[in-house]
Coordinates of C-alpha atoms in Angstrom, one line a residue:
M1 CA 0.0 0.0 0.0
K2 CA 2.9 2.3 0.9
Q3 CA 4.5 1.6 -2.6
L4 CA 1.3 2.4 -4.2
I5 CA 0.9 5.7 -2.5
I6 CA 4.5 6.6 -3.4
L7 CA 3.9 5.8 -7.1
L8 CA 0.8 7.9 -7.2
S9 CA 2.7 10.7 -5.6
V10 CA 5.5 10.5 -8.2
L11 CA 2.9 10.4 -11.1
L12 CA 1.1 13.5 -9.8
A13 CA 4.3 15.4 -9.3
L14 CA 5.3 14.5 -12.9
N15 CA 2.2 16.1 -14.1
V16 CA 1.8 19.0 -11.8
D17 CA 3.5 21.3 -14.6
A18 CA 1.5 19.9 -17.4
K19 CA 0.1 22.4 -19.8
Y20 CA -1.2 22.9 -23.4
V21 CA 0.9 24.4 -26.1
N22 CA -0.8 26.0 -29.2
G23 CA 0.4 27.4 -32.5
T24 CA 0.4 27.3 -36.2
V25 CA 2.7 25.8 -38.7
Y26 CA 3.7 27.9 -41.7
D27 CA 5.8 27.3 -44.9
E28 CA 8.6 29.5 -45.8
E29 CA 6.0 31.7 -47.9
G30 CA 3.9 32.3 -44.6
Q31 CA 1.1 29.9 -45.7
P32 CA -0.2 27.5 -43.2
I33 CA 0.7 23.8 -43.5
S34 CA -1.9 21.1 -42.7
R35 CA -1.3 17.4 -41.7
V36 CA 2.1 18.3 -39.8
N37 CA 2.9 15.6 -37.2
V38 CA 3.6 17.3 -33.8
T39 CA 4.9 15.0 -31.3
V40 CA 6.5 15.4 -27.8
K41 CA 10.0 13.9 -28.2
G42 CA 10.5 10.6 -26.3
T43 CA 6.7 10.0 -25.9
N44 CA 3.8 8.6 -27.8
N45 CA 2.0 12.0 -27.4
G46 CA 1.2 13.5 -30.8
V47 CA -1.3 15.5 -32.8
T48 CA -1.7 16.6 -36.5
S49 CA -2.1 20.2 -37.6
D50 CA -5.5 21.1 -39.1
I51 CA -6.4 22.7 -42.4
N52 CA -5.4 26.0 -41.1
G53 CA -2.0 24.6 -39.9
F54 CA -3.2 24.9 -36.2
Y55 CA -2.2 22.5 -33.5
S56 CA -2.6 22.0 -29.8
I57 CA -0.7 19.5 -27.7
E58 CA -0.4 18.8 -24.0
V59 CA 3.2 18.9 -22.6
A60 CA 4.7 17.6 -19.4
N61 CA 6.7 20.5 -18.4
E62 CA 9.1 23.3 -19.7
K63 CA 11.8 20.7 -20.6
S64 CA 9.7 19.1 -23.2
I65 CA 10.7 19.1 -26.8
L66 CA 8.2 19.4 -29.7
V67 CA 9.1 17.6 -33.0
F68 CA 7.4 19.0 -36.2
S69 CA 7.6 16.8 -39.3
A70 CA 5.6 16.7 -42.6
M71 CA 6.3 14.9 -45.9
G72 CA 8.2 17.3 -48.1
F73 CA 9.5 19.4 -45.3
D74 CA 12.6 19.4 -43.1
T75 CA 11.9 18.1 -39.5
K76 CA 12.3 20.7 -36.7
E77 CA 12.6 20.4 -33.0
I78 CA 11.8 23.2 -30.5
K79 CA 12.2 23.3 -26.8
V80 CA 8.9 24.3 -25.1
G81 CA 10.4 26.5 -22.3
N82 CA 7.9 28.8 -20.6
R83 CA 5.9 29.5 -23.8
K84 CA 2.4 28.4 -24.4
L85 CA 2.2 29.7 -28.0
I86 CA 4.8 28.5 -30.4
D87 CA 4.4 29.3 -34.2
V88 CA 6.8 27.4 -36.5
T89 CA 8.2 27.9 -40.0
L90 CA 9.1 24.7 -41.8
A91 CA 11.7 24.6 -44.7
M92 CA 11.0 22.7 -47.9
A93 CA 13.2 19.6 -48.2
E94 CA 15.2 19.1 -51.4
F95 CA 13.7 17.2 -54.3
E96 CA 14.2 15.7 -57.7
Y97 CA 11.0 15.0 -59.8
D98 CA 9.6 12.2 -61.7
E99 CA 6.2 12.2 -63.4
I100 CA 2.9 10.5 -62.7
V101 CA -0.1 10.7 -64.9
V102 CA -3.6 11.2 -63.3
A103 CA -6.7 10.4 -65.4
E104 CA -9.6 12.8 -64.7
D105 CA -12.7 13.2 -66.7
L106 CA -11.0 11.5 -69.7
A107 CA -8.3 14.0 -69.7
E108 CA -4.7 13.3 -68.7
I109 CA -3.1 15.6 -66.0
V110 CA 0.7 15.4 -65.7
V111 CA 1.8 16.0 -62.1
S112 CA 5.4 16.4 -60.9
R113 CA 5.9 14.3 -58.0
P114 CA 8.6 15.3 -55.4
V115 CA 11.2 12.7 -54.7
M116 CA 13.4 13.3 -51.8
M117 CA 16.8 12.8 -53.7
G118 CA 18.3 16.3 -54.2
G119 CA 17.6 19.4 -56.2
K120 CA 15.9 22.7 -55.1
M121 CA 12.4 23.7 -55.9
S122 CA 11.5 27.2 -57.2
K123 CA 9.3 29.4 -55.1
A124 CA 6.5 28.9 -57.6
E125 CA 7.0 25.1 -57.5
K126 CA 6.7 25.3 -53.7
R127 CA 3.6 27.3 -53.7
S128 CA 2.0 25.1 -56.3
M129 CA 2.8 21.9 -54.2
S130 CA 1.6 23.8 -51.0
Y131 CA -1.7 24.5 -52.6
A132 CA -2.3 21.4 -54.7
P133 CA -4.8 19.7 -52.2
A134 CA -7.0 22.9 -52.4
F135 CA -7.6 22.2 -56.1
F136 CA -9.5 19.1 -55.2
Q137 CA -11.6 20.8 -52.4
D138 CA -15.1 22.0 -52.7
Q139 CA -14.7 25.7 -53.4
G140 CA -18.2 26.5 -52.2
P141 CA -20.8 28.5 -54.0
Q142 CA -19.9 30.4 -57.0
H143 CA -22.5 33.1 -56.6
N144 CA -21.8 36.0 -54.3
T145 CA -24.5 37.3 -51.8
E146 CA -22.2 39.3 -49.6
D147 CA -23.9 42.4 -48.1
Y148 CA -22.5 45.6 -47.1
A149 CA -24.3 48.8 -45.9
T150 CA -24.0 51.8 -48.2
I151 CA -21.5 54.5 -47.1
H152 CA -22.1 58.0 -48.0
E153 CA -18.9 59.8 -47.3
N154 CA -18.9 62.8 -44.9
G155 CA -18.6 66.1 -46.8
F156 CA -17.3 69.5 -45.8
R157 CA -19.4 71.5 -43.3
K158 CA -19.0 75.2 -43.0
A159 CA -17.9 76.1 -39.3
L160 CA -20.1 79.3 -39.4
D161 CA -23.2 77.2 -40.1
E162 CA -22.3 74.0 -38.3
A163 CA -19.6 74.5 -35.7
L164 CA -20.2 71.3 -33.8
S165 CA -19.3 67.7 -35.0
T166 CA -20.3 64.8 -32.9
F167 CA -19.7 61.0 -33.1
S168 CA -19.1 57.8 -31.4
I169 CA -15.7 56.1 -31.2
D170 CA -15.2 52.9 -33.2
V171 CA -12.6 50.3 -32.3
D172 CA -13.8 47.7 -34.9
A173 CA -11.2 46.7 -37.5
A174 CA -13.2 44.2 -39.7
S175 CA -13.2 46.5 -42.7
Y176 CA -9.3 46.3 -42.9
S177 CA -9.0 42.4 -42.9
N178 CA -11.9 42.1 -45.2
M179 CA -10.4 44.5 -47.7
R180 CA -7.0 42.7 -47.3
R181 CA -8.9 39.4 -48.2
F182 CA -10.2 41.0 -51.4
I183 CA -6.8 42.3 -52.5
N184 CA -5.0 38.9 -51.6
N185 CA -7.6 37.2 -53.7
G186 CA -6.7 39.4 -56.7
Q187 CA -9.4 41.9 -56.7
L188 CA -9.9 45.5 -55.5
P189 CA -12.8 45.8 -52.9
Q190 CA -16.1 47.3 -53.7
K191 CA -16.4 50.7 -52.2
D192 CA -18.6 49.9 -49.3
V193 CA -16.4 47.3 -48.0
V194 CA -13.9 50.1 -47.1
R195 CA -14.7 52.0 -43.8
I196 CA -11.7 54.1 -43.5
E197 CA -11.8 54.6 -39.8
E198 CA -11.6 50.9 -39.2
M199 CA -8.6 50.9 -41.4
I200 CA -7.0 53.5 -39.6
N201 CA -7.8 52.0 -36.2
Y202 CA -6.6 48.5 -37.3
F203 CA -3.1 49.9 -36.2
N204 CA -1.7 50.9 -32.9
Y205 CA 0.0 54.2 -32.5
A206 CA 2.6 55.5 -30.2
Y207 CA 0.4 57.8 -28.0
K208 CA 1.4 58.7 -24.5
N209 CA -0.2 56.5 -21.8
P210 CA -2.8 57.8 -19.5
T211 CA -1.6 58.9 -16.1
G212 CA -4.6 60.4 -14.4
K213 CA -7.8 58.9 -13.3
A214 CA -9.3 58.8 -16.8
P215 CA -9.0 55.4 -18.6
F216 CA -7.5 57.0 -21.6
S217 CA -5.0 59.6 -22.8
I218 CA -5.8 62.5 -25.1
N219 CA -3.4 63.2 -28.0
T220 CA -3.9 65.9 -30.6
E221 CA -1.7 67.2 -33.6
V222 CA -2.2 69.4 -36.7
A223 CA -0.3 69.2 -40.0
K224 CA -0.7 69.7 -43.6
A225 CA -2.9 67.3 -45.6
P226 CA -0.7 65.2 -48.1
W227 CA -3.4 65.1 -50.7
N228 CA -4.0 68.9 -50.6
E229 CA -1.3 71.1 -49.3
K230 CA -3.8 74.0 -48.8
H231 CA -5.8 71.9 -46.3
L232 CA -5.0 70.7 -42.8
I233 CA -5.4 67.5 -40.8
A234 CA -6.3 67.5 -37.2
Q235 CA -5.7 64.2 -35.6
I236 CA -7.5 63.2 -32.3
G237 CA -6.0 60.1 -30.6
L238 CA -6.9 58.1 -27.4
Q239 CA -4.9 55.5 -25.8
G240 CA -6.7 53.2 -23.6
K241 CA -5.0 52.2 -20.1
K242 CA -3.6 48.7 -20.5
I243 CA -4.5 46.4 -17.7
E244 CA -2.1 43.3 -17.4
L245 CA -3.7 39.9 -18.0
E246 CA -3.3 38.9 -14.3
N247 CA -5.0 42.1 -13.0
L248 CA -7.9 41.8 -15.3
P249 CA -11.3 40.8 -13.5
A250 CA -12.6 37.3 -13.8
S251 CA -14.5 36.5 -16.9
N252 CA -17.8 34.8 -17.8
I253 CA -17.7 34.2 -21.6
V254 CA -20.2 32.5 -23.7
F255 CA -19.0 31.3 -27.0
L256 CA -22.0 31.5 -29.5
L257 CA -21.1 29.6 -32.5
D258 CA -22.8 29.3 -35.9
V259 CA -22.7 25.8 -37.0
S260 CA -25.2 25.9 -39.8
G261 CA -24.7 24.5 -43.3
S262 CA -23.3 27.8 -44.5
M263 CA -20.3 27.4 -42.1
S264 CA -18.9 24.2 -43.8
A265 CA -16.2 25.8 -45.8
P266 CA -12.6 25.6 -44.7
N267 CA -12.4 29.2 -44.1
K268 CA -15.5 29.1 -41.7
L269 CA -16.0 26.5 -39.0
P270 CA -12.7 24.8 -39.4
L271 CA -10.8 28.1 -39.1
L272 CA -13.3 29.2 -36.3
K273 CA -12.3 26.0 -34.2
S274 CA -8.7 26.7 -34.7
A275 CA -8.9 30.3 -33.8
F276 CA -10.9 29.7 -30.6
K277 CA -8.3 27.3 -29.6
L278 CA -6.0 30.3 -29.4
L279 CA -8.6 32.1 -27.2
I280 CA -8.9 29.2 -25.0
N281 CA -5.3 29.1 -24.1
E282 CA -5.5 32.6 -22.8
L283 CA -8.2 31.7 -20.1
R284 CA -7.3 31.6 -16.5
P285 CA -8.6 29.3 -13.7
Q286 CA -11.0 32.1 -12.4
D287 CA -12.6 32.4 -15.9
K288 CA -15.6 30.5 -17.1
V289 CA -16.6 29.4 -20.6
S290 CA -19.9 28.2 -22.0
I291 CA -20.6 27.2 -25.5
V292 CA -23.9 27.7 -27.2
V293 CA -24.3 26.7 -30.9
Y294 CA -27.1 27.4 -33.4
A295 CA -28.2 26.0 -36.8
G296 CA -31.8 25.3 -37.4
A297 CA -32.4 25.6 -33.4
A298 CA -29.9 26.6 -30.5
G299 CA -28.5 24.5 -28.0
V300 CA -25.8 24.3 -25.2
V301 CA -22.9 22.1 -26.0
L302 CA -20.8 23.1 -23.1
E303 CA -22.1 24.0 -19.5
P304 CA -20.0 26.7 -17.8
T305 CA -16.5 25.3 -17.3
D306 CA -13.4 26.6 -15.5
G307 CA -10.8 28.1 -17.7
N308 CA -8.1 25.7 -16.6
D309 CA -10.0 22.8 -17.9
K310 CA -8.8 23.5 -21.4
K311 CA -9.0 19.9 -22.7
K312 CA -12.9 19.8 -21.9
I313 CA -13.4 23.0 -23.7
M314 CA -11.3 22.1 -26.7
D315 CA -12.9 18.7 -26.9
A316 CA -16.3 20.3 -27.0
L317 CA -15.1 22.6 -29.7
D318 CA -13.6 19.6 -31.9
Q319 CA -17.0 17.8 -31.9
L320 CA -18.8 20.7 -33.7
Q321 CA -20.1 19.8 -37.3
A322 CA -21.7 22.1 -39.8
G323 CA -25.2 21.6 -41.0
G324 CA -28.8 23.0 -41.2
S325 CA -30.4 26.4 -41.4
T326 CA -29.3 29.5 -39.3
A327 CA -31.6 30.5 -36.3
G328 CA -29.2 33.3 -35.1
G329 CA -31.8 35.0 -33.1
A330 CA -32.6 32.0 -31.2
G331 CA -28.8 31.6 -30.5
I332 CA -28.4 35.0 -29.3
E333 CA -31.4 34.8 -26.9
L334 CA -29.9 31.5 -25.3
A335 CA -26.3 32.9 -25.2
Y336 CA -27.5 36.0 -23.3
K337 CA -29.6 33.9 -21.0
I338 CA -26.7 31.8 -20.0
A339 CA -24.3 35.0 -19.5
K340 CA -26.9 36.4 -17.2
E341 CA -27.3 33.2 -15.1
Q342 CA -23.6 33.3 -14.7
F343 CA -23.2 36.9 -14.2
V344 CA -19.9 38.1 -12.3
E345 CA -20.4 41.3 -10.4
G346 CA -17.6 43.6 -11.3
G347 CA -16.2 41.0 -13.8
N348 CA -16.1 40.6 -17.6
N349 CA -19.3 39.4 -18.8
R350 CA -19.3 38.7 -22.7
V351 CA -20.9 36.8 -25.5
V352 CA -18.4 36.0 -28.3
L353 CA -20.5 35.6 -31.5
A354 CA -18.6 33.7 -34.4
T355 CA -20.6 33.6 -37.7
D356 CA -20.7 34.5 -41.3
G357 CA -23.9 36.5 -40.5
D358 CA -26.2 34.6 -42.9
F359 CA -29.3 34.3 -40.6
N360 CA -32.2 32.9 -42.3
V361 CA -34.4 31.5 -39.6
G362 CA -36.7 33.4 -37.0
A363 CA -35.3 36.9 -36.3
S364 CA -33.0 37.6 -39.3
S365 CA -33.5 41.1 -40.8
N366 CA -31.2 43.9 -40.1
A367 CA -34.0 45.7 -38.3
S368 CA -35.0 42.7 -36.1
M369 CA -31.4 42.1 -35.1
E370 CA -30.9 45.6 -34.1
R371 CA -34.1 45.4 -31.9
L372 CA -33.1 42.2 -30.2
I373 CA -29.4 43.2 -29.4
E374 CA -30.5 46.7 -28.1
D375 CA -32.7 45.0 -25.6
K376 CA -29.7 42.6 -24.4
R377 CA -27.1 45.3 -24.1
S378 CA -28.9 46.8 -21.0
Q379 CA -28.2 43.5 -19.1
G380 CA -24.5 44.5 -18.6
V381 CA -23.2 41.9 -20.9
F382 CA -20.8 43.1 -23.7
L383 CA -20.6 41.6 -27.1
T384 CA -17.5 40.5 -29.5
V385 CA -18.5 39.7 -33.1
L386 CA -16.0 37.8 -35.1
G387 CA -16.9 37.3 -38.8
F388 CA -15.7 34.3 -41.0
G389 CA -16.0 33.2 -44.6
M390 CA -16.8 34.7 -48.0
G391 CA -19.3 34.4 -50.7
N392 CA -22.3 34.8 -48.4
Y393 CA -20.9 37.2 -45.9
K394 CA -23.3 39.6 -44.3
D395 CA -21.0 42.4 -43.0
S396 CA -23.9 44.8 -42.5
K397 CA -25.7 42.5 -40.0
M398 CA -22.4 41.9 -38.1
E399 CA -21.8 45.6 -37.9
I400 CA -25.2 46.3 -36.5
L401 CA -24.9 43.6 -33.8
A402 CA -21.5 45.0 -32.6
D403 CA -22.6 48.7 -32.9
K404 CA -25.9 48.2 -31.0
G405 CA -24.8 45.5 -28.7
N406 CA -22.0 47.3 -26.6
G407 CA -19.4 45.4 -28.7
N408 CA -16.5 45.2 -31.0
Y409 CA -16.4 43.5 -34.5
A410 CA -13.3 41.7 -36.3
Y411 CA -13.1 39.7 -39.3
I412 CA -10.9 36.6 -39.4
D413 CA -9.6 35.6 -42.6
N414 CA -6.7 33.6 -41.3
M415 CA -4.8 32.4 -38.4
K416 CA -2.6 35.4 -38.2
E417 CA -5.6 37.7 -37.8
A418 CA -7.0 35.3 -35.2
K419 CA -3.8 35.6 -33.2
K420 CA -3.7 39.4 -33.6
V421 CA -7.4 39.6 -32.3
L422 CA -7.5 36.8 -29.8
V423 CA -3.9 36.7 -28.4
N424 CA -1.9 39.9 -29.3
E425 CA -4.8 42.2 -28.5
F426 CA -6.7 39.9 -26.2
G427 CA -7.2 42.6 -23.5
G428 CA -8.5 45.2 -26.0
T429 CA -10.9 42.5 -27.6
M430 CA -12.2 41.0 -24.4
F431 CA -12.0 43.7 -21.6
T432 CA -13.9 47.0 -21.8
I433 CA -12.4 49.8 -19.7
A434 CA -14.9 52.6 -20.9
K435 CA -18.2 52.5 -22.5
D436 CA -20.5 54.9 -24.5
V437 CA -17.3 56.9 -25.4
K438 CA -18.5 60.1 -27.4
I439 CA -16.5 62.8 -29.0
Q440 CA -17.8 66.3 -29.8
V441 CA -15.6 68.9 -31.6
E442 CA -16.3 72.6 -31.8
F443 CA -14.4 74.4 -34.7
N444 CA -13.4 78.1 -34.4
P445 CA -14.9 79.9 -37.4
A446 CA -12.2 82.6 -37.1
V447 CA -9.7 80.1 -38.5
V448 CA -11.7 77.2 -39.9
Q449 CA -13.7 77.7 -43.1
A450 CA -15.0 74.3 -43.3
Y451 CA -14.2 70.7 -42.0
R452 CA -15.0 67.1 -42.6
L453 CA -14.6 64.0 -40.5
I454 CA -12.8 61.2 -42.5
G455 CA -14.8 58.0 -41.9
Y456 CA -17.2 57.2 -38.9
E457 CA -20.2 57.7 -41.3
N458 CA -22.1 55.1 -39.4
R459 CA -21.1 56.5 -36.1
M460 CA -22.4 60.1 -36.4
L461 CA -24.5 61.4 -33.6
N462 CA -26.8 64.4 -33.3
N463 CA -25.2 67.0 -31.5
E464 CA -27.8 66.9 -28.6
D465 CA -26.8 63.1 -28.2
F466 CA -23.4 64.0 -26.7
N467 CA -24.9 65.1 -23.4
D468 CA -27.7 62.5 -23.3
D469 CA -26.4 59.4 -21.3
K470 CA -29.3 57.1 -22.7
K471 CA -27.7 57.4 -26.2
D472 CA -25.5 54.3 -26.9
A473 CA -21.9 54.8 -28.1
G474 CA -18.7 52.9 -28.7
E475 CA -16.5 51.0 -26.2
L476 CA -12.7 51.2 -25.6
G477 CA -10.9 48.2 -24.6
S478 CA -7.7 47.7 -22.5
G479 CA -4.8 49.0 -24.4
H480 CA -6.8 50.1 -27.4
T481 CA -5.9 53.1 -29.5
V482 CA -8.5 55.1 -31.2
T483 CA -7.8 57.8 -34.0
A484 CA -10.0 60.2 -35.8
L485 CA -8.8 62.6 -38.6
Y486 CA -10.5 65.8 -39.5
E487 CA -9.6 67.5 -42.8
I488 CA -9.8 71.3 -42.3
I489 CA -10.1 74.2 -45.1
P490 CA -8.8 77.4 -43.3
V491 CA -10.3 80.7 -43.7
G492 CA -9.3 82.4 -46.9
V493 CA -8.6 79.3 -48.9
E494 CA -10.6 79.0 -52.1
S495 CA -12.3 75.5 -52.5
E496 CA -14.7 73.7 -54.7
F497 CA -16.1 71.9 -51.6
V498 CA -17.3 75.2 -49.9
K499 CA -20.6 76.0 -51.4
D500 CA -22.6 79.3 -50.5
I501 CA -26.2 79.6 -49.9
D502 CA -28.5 82.5 -50.3
P503 CA -28.7 85.0 -47.2
L504 CA -31.5 83.9 -44.6
K505 CA -34.4 86.2 -44.3
Y506 CA -35.5 85.5 -40.8
Q507 CA -32.1 85.0 -39.0
A508 CA -29.4 87.5 -37.8
N509 CA -26.2 87.6 -39.9
K510 CA -23.9 84.8 -38.8
D511 CA -20.7 86.1 -40.5
Q512 CA -19.7 88.1 -37.6
V513 CA -17.0 86.1 -35.5
T514 CA -15.7 87.3 -32.2
A515 CA -13.4 84.3 -31.3
D516 CA -9.7 84.6 -31.0
A517 CA -7.6 83.1 -33.8
D518 CA -5.1 81.2 -31.5
E519 CA -7.6 78.2 -31.0
L520 CA -8.3 75.8 -33.9
L521 CA -10.8 73.8 -32.1
T522 CA -12.0 72.5 -28.7
V523 CA -12.6 68.7 -28.3
K524 CA -14.9 67.1 -25.7
F525 CA -15.1 63.6 -24.6
R526 CA -17.8 61.7 -22.6
Y527 CA -17.4 58.2 -21.4
K528 CA -18.9 55.8 -18.7
E529 CA -17.2 53.4 -16.5
P530 CA -18.0 49.7 -17.7
D531 CA -20.7 49.3 -15.1
G532 CA -21.6 52.9 -14.8
D533 CA -24.7 54.7 -15.9
Q534 CA -23.5 58.5 -15.6
S535 CA -21.1 59.8 -18.0
K536 CA -17.8 62.0 -17.1
L537 CA -16.6 64.8 -19.1
I538 CA -13.2 65.8 -20.4
T539 CA -12.3 68.9 -22.5
Q540 CA -9.2 69.7 -24.2
V541 CA -8.2 72.8 -26.5
V542 CA -6.3 72.4 -29.7
K543 CA -4.2 75.4 -30.7
N544 CA -4.0 76.8 -34.1
Q545 CA -0.3 75.6 -34.4
I546 CA 0.8 73.7 -37.6
R547 CA 3.8 71.7 -37.1
K548 CA 5.7 68.9 -39.0
S549 CA 3.8 65.8 -38.8
S550 CA 4.8 63.1 -36.5
A551 CA 5.0 59.4 -37.5
N552 CA 1.9 58.8 -35.9
L553 CA 0.0 61.2 -38.0
D554 CA 1.9 60.3 -41.2
W555 CA 0.9 56.6 -40.8
S556 CA -2.8 57.4 -40.1
M557 CA -2.8 59.8 -43.2
A558 CA -1.3 57.0 -45.4
V559 CA -4.0 54.6 -44.4
A560 CA -6.7 57.4 -44.9
G561 CA -5.2 58.1 -48.4
F562 CA -5.2 54.5 -49.1
G563 CA -8.8 54.2 -48.1
M564 CA -9.7 57.2 -50.3
L565 CA -8.2 55.6 -53.2
L566 CA -9.9 52.4 -52.8
R567 CA -13.2 54.2 -52.5
E568 CA -12.3 56.5 -55.5
S569 CA -13.3 59.3 -53.2
E570 CA -14.1 62.8 -54.6
Y571 CA -12.0 64.0 -51.6
K572 CA -8.7 62.2 -52.4
G573 CA -7.0 65.2 -54.1
D574 CA -4.0 64.6 -55.8
I575 CA -2.7 61.6 -53.8
T576 CA -1.5 58.5 -55.5
Y577 CA -0.7 54.9 -54.6
A578 CA 3.0 56.0 -55.0
D579 CA 2.4 58.8 -52.4
V580 CA 0.9 56.5 -50.0
L581 CA 3.8 54.0 -50.3
K582 CA 6.5 56.7 -49.8
I583 CA 4.5 58.1 -46.5
A584 CA 4.0 54.7 -45.1
K585 CA 7.6 53.5 -45.7
S586 CA 8.9 56.6 -44.0
A587 CA 6.5 56.3 -41.0
K588 CA 6.5 52.5 -40.6
G589 CA 8.6 52.8 -37.3
E590 CA 8.7 49.7 -35.0
D591 CA 6.6 46.8 -36.4
E592 CA 6.8 44.0 -33.9
F593 CA 4.2 41.8 -35.7
G594 CA 4.7 42.9 -39.3
Y595 CA 1.1 44.6 -39.6
R596 CA 2.6 47.7 -41.1
S597 CA 4.9 45.8 -43.5
E598 CA 1.8 44.0 -44.7
F599 CA 0.0 47.2 -45.2
I600 CA 2.7 48.4 -47.5
E601 CA 2.5 45.2 -49.5
L602 CA -1.2 45.5 -49.8
V603 CA -0.8 49.1 -51.2
D604 CA 1.7 47.7 -53.7
L605 CA -0.7 45.1 -54.8
A606 CA -3.6 47.4 -55.2
Q607 CA -1.5 49.7 -57.2
S608 CA -0.7 46.8 -59.6
M609 CA -4.4 46.1 -59.9
S610 CA -5.6 49.7 -60.2
P611 CA -6.3 51.2 -63.7
Q612 CA -4.5 54.5 -62.8

């Protein structure tokens, strides 16, 4: 008996440091590799990477060594150490070729078959080999039913007639990754795919960190516009306070997952499952997770489970299959019901919805979705919307859900984007530090002839909404940055965008200005604490001082210029893709995760596809 107790103690001691390691396996071109064998060296413990290159494996301790092997690639060994996320790049093995003949539909197809006997493959051949399996996969429906809300760009407003401009912040970045998907697939996006504020806010900026009681710092700057040297750009930037993971409150998260038939494609449910495993690995013991799914009906596949029981959560995820119609409204009802039942006072209560937005059973119209989600947001439960897929993607519906449901919205087109949203920016995506954040700018007509807000068309508010605490606005997450750009036409500058109207008969002359010329504008902010009902006010004056633009402003202007080119905006002035590339390359700065380098590549690709 004593020996048995000793044996059990040893076994428990050996497993005390056991943990899960997740990651994605890529080739040298940055493409994910499926069917890679991942094993713990010296054991029989092994898994295989999925269609998105994702793997998740349990290791005994920090001394464990992972072995990555796949046909056609060099084997690689990596020591785990204290990491829980390990991405791997495998180099192609050396090959010679022989030929095989495949008969298909009475036509002969000659295929080069790699044989591991020496000789290097070209990049084109590597890419051809990497993508060969996709040729035989079902590519999904050929007709396109994607849906985007129409965007009417903000025009110039005369400061004498309309001195106030009021809007809600927007931390969503779905438009950028969706735009990237179009360009990477070889086509320029349609105009309404492009929401310029979401492109700008895809990137973080080197703003100063907040030091006072407010949950964010305010950063302003004024410089000349690169697309019209007579115009100015005023930048307003917020930097949210970053809360370290260990100090974040306990979470009550309900995964609401679309498993309908429209989610069967590889870039939908399979990618969703891989992406959510990254999120699961970020959970702590004090966090709880539930999983609700919906197809023709809604149901619970995982009751509330502690965050340290990762195997149970991942097993529930792995069992999901796509099929049936899409009762999105029923899923939302059930998810919020569970979130409310498990509500954590002072904690992070959130529903994470993952879908292509193609609801077709029950409440499914944009109007009915808006009414449903507005009713739920008063319960103190926040919402994160993650979009997947293409062909039938319903961007307009996803945006409504996020905008009206105290939420944020991202589009996941690959595992790198999943890692950005769910790992690198985990705090910003999952933890709200300020809600109902509104901005109101008053322009000084002594120096400002006209102005226009670049982007934020679907976030505009009535001026009276600024002081109305019942009016919903956007949320700011931990560590998030938010940037807004105003284009300004100074007094005395002739412009085709400034139109005169006939003098008014019943009102006094508005052309008399008494303000001093040393102030350009005054910006006011209102926000609430995450669990508060009463807003707080911050006011800041921006002086009429034009300086050389910083890297922060240059980068945001480059992104705005790119957005206007993609939209074929009437306000793009004389900016070209070459100008955008020049500005972006000079302002790239630190680029830890390569997001800015990728932007430069996208501009270059778009330039090659553009008729100009």
